[in-house]
């Protein structure tokens, strides 16, 4: 009887060990399969071509946030990091009696296209190149606007003359003296030193801690053929949009690291 019991016990141990080995092997197999499934990387920086071209929905993108009406003239969005540092700048300015209001923030490809094609129609009597150049004085071609990135904003007025006297001049002087401390730089300065691209825009400020990285990615990954899908886009090559406009920013902005 004892011999029979001993034999039965040995059989149970053998079965149990085999079952355990099968379970272990099964777990190992699952782990091996799981480890071979690698996520597709957008890029080392996490950026995509669609992003820098403005072909995405910033309203549903988790890196963007709606700006409080306390800080803006209308409903608009900015990159969350940009907005956080803008609030710091806004509060510092407020303490010194300077009122800042964001007039424009992020614009995607379609929004920029609407602006461009409205002006394209407005200047329809001009020849194509002159027509495009007239728009480019203050408006970028779709897929070449820094406003696509959520890093750039327009402040207080879209008129240079506003910032040349009175309250506007006081505001501009404060921004020149303090905005860089919060990461914001005026990218469209005067053209006295040979800067190309858009005309002087005292209202346009860019958050370079992010925008400089986005510009590097743009220059590395975007070609002139990517600027398309709107009226007059075929002129992008002749007008050197990437060289003269996308990269037509201030020396200080170009040298930012």
Coordinates of C-alpha atoms in Angstrom, one line a residue:
X1 CA 0.0 0.0 0.0
X2 CA 2.9 2.3 1.0
X3 CA 4.6 1.5 -2.3
X4 CA 1.5 2.3 -4.3
X5 CA 1.1 5.6 -2.5
X6 CA 4.7 6.5 -3.1
X7 CA 4.4 5.8 -6.8
X8 CA 1.2 7.9 -7.0
X9 CA 3.0 10.8 -5.4
X10 CA 5.9 10.6 -7.8
X11 CA 3.4 10.7 -10.7
X12 CA 1.7 13.8 -9.3
X13 CA 5.0 15.6 -8.8
X14 CA 6.1 14.7 -12.4
X15 CA 2.7 16.0 -13.9
X16 CA 2.9 19.2 -11.8
X17 CA 6.5 20.0 -12.9
X18 CA 5.6 19.4 -16.6
X19 CA 2.6 21.7 -16.3
X20 CA 4.7 24.4 -14.6
X21 CA 7.3 24.1 -17.4
X22 CA 4.7 24.5 -20.0
X23 CA 3.3 27.6 -18.2
X24 CA 6.8 29.1 -18.0
X25 CA 7.5 28.4 -21.6
X26 CA 4.2 30.0 -22.6
X27 CA 5.0 33.1 -20.6
X28 CA 8.4 33.4 -22.1
X29 CA 7.0 33.0 -25.6
X30 CA 4.5 35.8 -25.0
X31 CA 7.2 38.1 -23.6
X32 CA 9.4 37.5 -26.7
X33 CA 6.6 38.3 -29.0
X34 CA 5.7 41.5 -27.1
X35 CA 9.3 42.6 -27.1
X36 CA 9.4 42.4 -30.9
X37 CA 6.6 44.9 -31.4
X38 CA 8.3 48.2 -31.6
X39 CA 6.4 51.5 -31.8
X40 CA 6.9 53.5 -35.0
X41 CA 8.9 56.6 -34.1
X42 CA 7.7 60.0 -35.6
X43 CA 11.2 61.4 -35.4
X44 CA 13.9 61.8 -32.7
X45 CA 12.3 65.0 -31.7
X46 CA 8.7 63.7 -31.8
X47 CA 7.8 66.0 -34.7
X48 CA 6.2 65.1 -38.0
X49 CA 6.2 66.8 -41.4
X50 CA 2.4 67.2 -41.1
X51 CA 2.9 69.1 -37.9
X52 CA 5.3 71.7 -39.2
X53 CA 3.2 72.1 -42.3
X54 CA 0.2 72.8 -40.3
X55 CA -1.8 69.8 -41.4
X56 CA -3.2 68.6 -38.1
X57 CA -6.0 69.5 -35.7
X58 CA -4.5 71.6 -32.9
X59 CA -7.9 71.7 -31.1
X60 CA -7.7 67.9 -30.4
X61 CA -3.9 67.7 -30.0
X62 CA -2.9 67.1 -26.4
X63 CA 0.1 69.5 -26.7
X64 CA -2.2 72.5 -27.2
X65 CA -4.5 74.3 -24.9
X66 CA -7.2 76.9 -25.3
X67 CA -6.1 80.4 -24.2
X68 CA -8.2 82.1 -21.5
X69 CA -10.1 85.2 -22.7
X70 CA -8.3 87.0 -19.9
X71 CA -5.2 86.8 -22.2
X72 CA -6.8 87.0 -25.7
X73 CA -9.2 89.0 -27.8
X74 CA -10.9 85.8 -29.1
X75 CA -10.9 82.0 -28.8
X76 CA -7.5 80.7 -29.8
X77 CA -5.0 78.0 -29.0
X78 CA -1.3 77.8 -28.2
X79 CA 1.2 75.1 -27.3
X80 CA 0.9 74.4 -23.6
X81 CA 4.6 75.2 -22.9
X82 CA 4.3 78.4 -24.8
X83 CA 1.2 79.5 -23.0
X84 CA 2.6 78.7 -19.6
X85 CA 5.6 81.0 -20.2
X86 CA 3.4 83.6 -21.8
X87 CA 1.3 83.8 -18.6
X88 CA 4.5 84.5 -16.7
X89 CA 5.4 87.3 -19.1
X90 CA 1.8 88.6 -18.9
X91 CA 1.9 88.8 -15.1
X92 CA 5.3 90.5 -15.1
X93 CA 4.1 93.1 -17.6
X94 CA 0.9 93.7 -15.7
X95 CA 2.9 94.5 -12.5
X96 CA 4.5 97.3 -14.5
X97 CA 1.2 98.6 -15.9
X98 CA 1.7 97.0 -19.3
X99 CA -1.4 95.3 -20.8
X100 CA -0.8 92.4 -23.3
X101 CA -3.5 90.9 -25.4
X102 CA -3.0 88.0 -27.8
X103 CA -4.8 88.7 -31.1
X104 CA -3.7 85.6 -33.0
X105 CA -2.2 82.3 -32.0
X106 CA -2.1 78.9 -33.7
X107 CA -3.4 78.7 -37.3
X108 CA -3.5 75.4 -39.2
X109 CA -3.0 74.9 -43.0
X110 CA -6.7 75.5 -43.8
X111 CA -7.0 78.6 -41.8
X112 CA -3.8 80.0 -43.4
X113 CA -5.2 79.0 -46.8
X114 CA -8.3 81.0 -46.2
X115 CA -6.3 84.1 -45.4
X116 CA -4.0 83.6 -48.4
X117 CA -6.8 82.9 -50.9
X118 CA -8.8 85.9 -49.7
X119 CA -5.9 88.2 -50.4
X120 CA -5.1 86.3 -53.6
X121 CA -8.6 87.3 -54.8
X122 CA -8.1 90.9 -53.5
X123 CA -5.0 91.4 -55.6
X124 CA -6.3 89.7 -58.7
X125 CA -5.4 92.6 -61.0
X126 CA -1.7 92.1 -60.4
X127 CA 0.5 89.7 -62.3
X128 CA 1.0 86.3 -60.4
X129 CA 4.5 87.0 -58.9
X130 CA 3.7 90.6 -57.9
X131 CA 0.4 89.3 -56.5
X132 CA 2.1 86.7 -54.3
X133 CA 4.8 89.2 -53.2
X134 CA 2.1 91.7 -52.1
X135 CA 0.5 89.0 -49.9
X136 CA 3.9 87.9 -48.5
X137 CA 4.6 91.3 -47.1
X138 CA 2.6 90.3 -44.0
X139 CA 1.0 86.9 -44.7
X140 CA 2.8 83.6 -45.1
X141 CA 2.0 80.9 -47.7
X142 CA 0.1 78.0 -46.2
X143 CA 2.6 75.4 -45.0
X144 CA 5.2 78.1 -44.4
X145 CA 3.7 80.0 -41.5
X146 CA 5.2 79.9 -38.0
X147 CA 1.7 80.2 -36.7
X148 CA 1.2 76.6 -37.6
X149 CA 3.4 75.5 -34.7
X150 CA 1.6 77.1 -31.8
X151 CA 4.8 79.0 -30.8
X152 CA 4.0 82.3 -32.4
X153 CA 1.6 85.0 -31.4
X154 CA 0.5 88.5 -32.4
X155 CA 0.1 91.1 -29.6
X156 CA -2.1 94.1 -29.1
X157 CA -2.2 95.5 -32.6
X158 CA -1.5 94.5 -36.2
X159 CA -0.1 98.0 -37.0
X160 CA 3.5 99.0 -36.7
X161 CA 2.4 102.6 -36.2
X162 CA 0.6 101.6 -33.0
X163 CA 3.9 100.6 -31.5
X164 CA 5.6 103.8 -32.5
X165 CA 4.0 106.2 -30.1
X166 CA 2.0 106.5 -26.9
X167 CA 0.9 103.4 -25.1
X168 CA 1.9 101.2 -27.9
X169 CA 5.5 102.5 -27.8
X170 CA 5.7 101.9 -24.1
X171 CA 4.4 98.3 -24.6
X172 CA 6.9 97.7 -27.4
X173 CA 9.8 99.1 -25.4
X174 CA 8.8 96.7 -22.5
X175 CA 8.7 93.7 -24.8
X176 CA 12.1 94.6 -26.3
X177 CA 13.6 94.8 -22.8
X178 CA 11.9 91.8 -21.2
X179 CA 10.3 89.3 -23.6
X180 CA 13.5 87.4 -24.3
X181 CA 13.6 86.5 -20.6
X182 CA 10.4 84.5 -21.1
X183 CA 11.5 82.9 -24.4
X184 CA 9.8 85.3 -26.8
X185 CA 11.6 87.0 -29.6
X186 CA 10.6 89.4 -32.4
X187 CA 11.5 87.4 -35.5
X188 CA 10.4 89.9 -38.2
X189 CA 12.6 92.9 -37.5
X190 CA 13.4 95.7 -40.0
X191 CA 15.3 94.8 -43.1
X192 CA 18.2 97.2 -42.8
X193 CA 20.7 94.4 -42.3
X194 CA 19.6 92.5 -45.3
X195 CA 16.9 90.3 -43.7
X196 CA 14.6 88.8 -46.3
X197 CA 11.0 87.6 -46.0
X198 CA 8.0 89.3 -44.3
X199 CA 8.1 93.0 -43.6
X200 CA 8.7 94.4 -40.1
X201 CA 6.1 93.1 -37.6
X202 CA 6.4 94.6 -34.2
X203 CA 3.5 92.6 -33.0
X204 CA 4.8 89.1 -33.9
X205 CA 6.6 87.3 -31.1
X206 CA 7.9 83.8 -31.3
X207 CA 8.7 81.3 -28.5
X208 CA 12.2 80.2 -29.6
X209 CA 12.8 77.4 -27.1
X210 CA 10.4 75.4 -29.3
X211 CA 10.2 77.3 -32.5
X212 CA 14.0 77.1 -33.2
X213 CA 13.7 73.3 -33.0
X214 CA 10.7 73.2 -35.3
X215 CA 12.5 75.4 -37.8
X216 CA 15.5 73.0 -37.8
X217 CA 13.1 70.1 -38.4
X218 CA 11.4 72.0 -41.2
X219 CA 14.7 72.7 -42.9
X220 CA 15.7 69.1 -42.7
X221 CA 12.5 67.4 -43.7
X222 CA 10.4 69.7 -45.9
X223 CA 11.0 70.5 -49.5
X224 CA 9.5 73.1 -51.8
X225 CA 7.2 70.5 -53.3
X226 CA 5.5 70.1 -49.9
X227 CA 4.2 73.7 -50.2
X228 CA 1.1 73.0 -52.3
X229 CA -2.7 72.8 -52.3
X230 CA -3.7 76.4 -52.6
X231 CA -3.9 79.1 -55.3
X232 CA -0.5 80.4 -56.3
X233 CA 1.4 77.6 -54.6
X234 CA 3.2 76.9 -57.9
X235 CA 5.1 80.2 -57.3
X236 CA 6.7 78.9 -54.1
X237 CA 9.9 77.8 -55.9
X238 CA 10.4 81.0 -57.9
X239 CA 9.9 83.0 -54.7
X240 CA 12.4 81.0 -52.7
X241 CA 9.8 80.6 -49.9
X242 CA 11.9 78.3 -47.7
X243 CA 15.2 80.2 -48.1
X244 CA 13.9 83.8 -48.1
X245 CA 10.7 83.6 -46.1
X246 CA 10.7 80.6 -43.7
X247 CA 14.3 81.4 -42.9
X248 CA 13.9 85.2 -43.3
X249 CA 14.0 85.9 -39.6
X250 CA 16.1 88.1 -37.4
X251 CA 19.8 87.4 -36.9
X252 CA 19.1 87.0 -33.2
X253 CA 16.5 84.4 -33.9
X254 CA 18.8 82.5 -36.3
X255 CA 21.5 82.4 -33.7
X256 CA 19.3 81.2 -30.9
X257 CA 20.4 78.0 -29.3

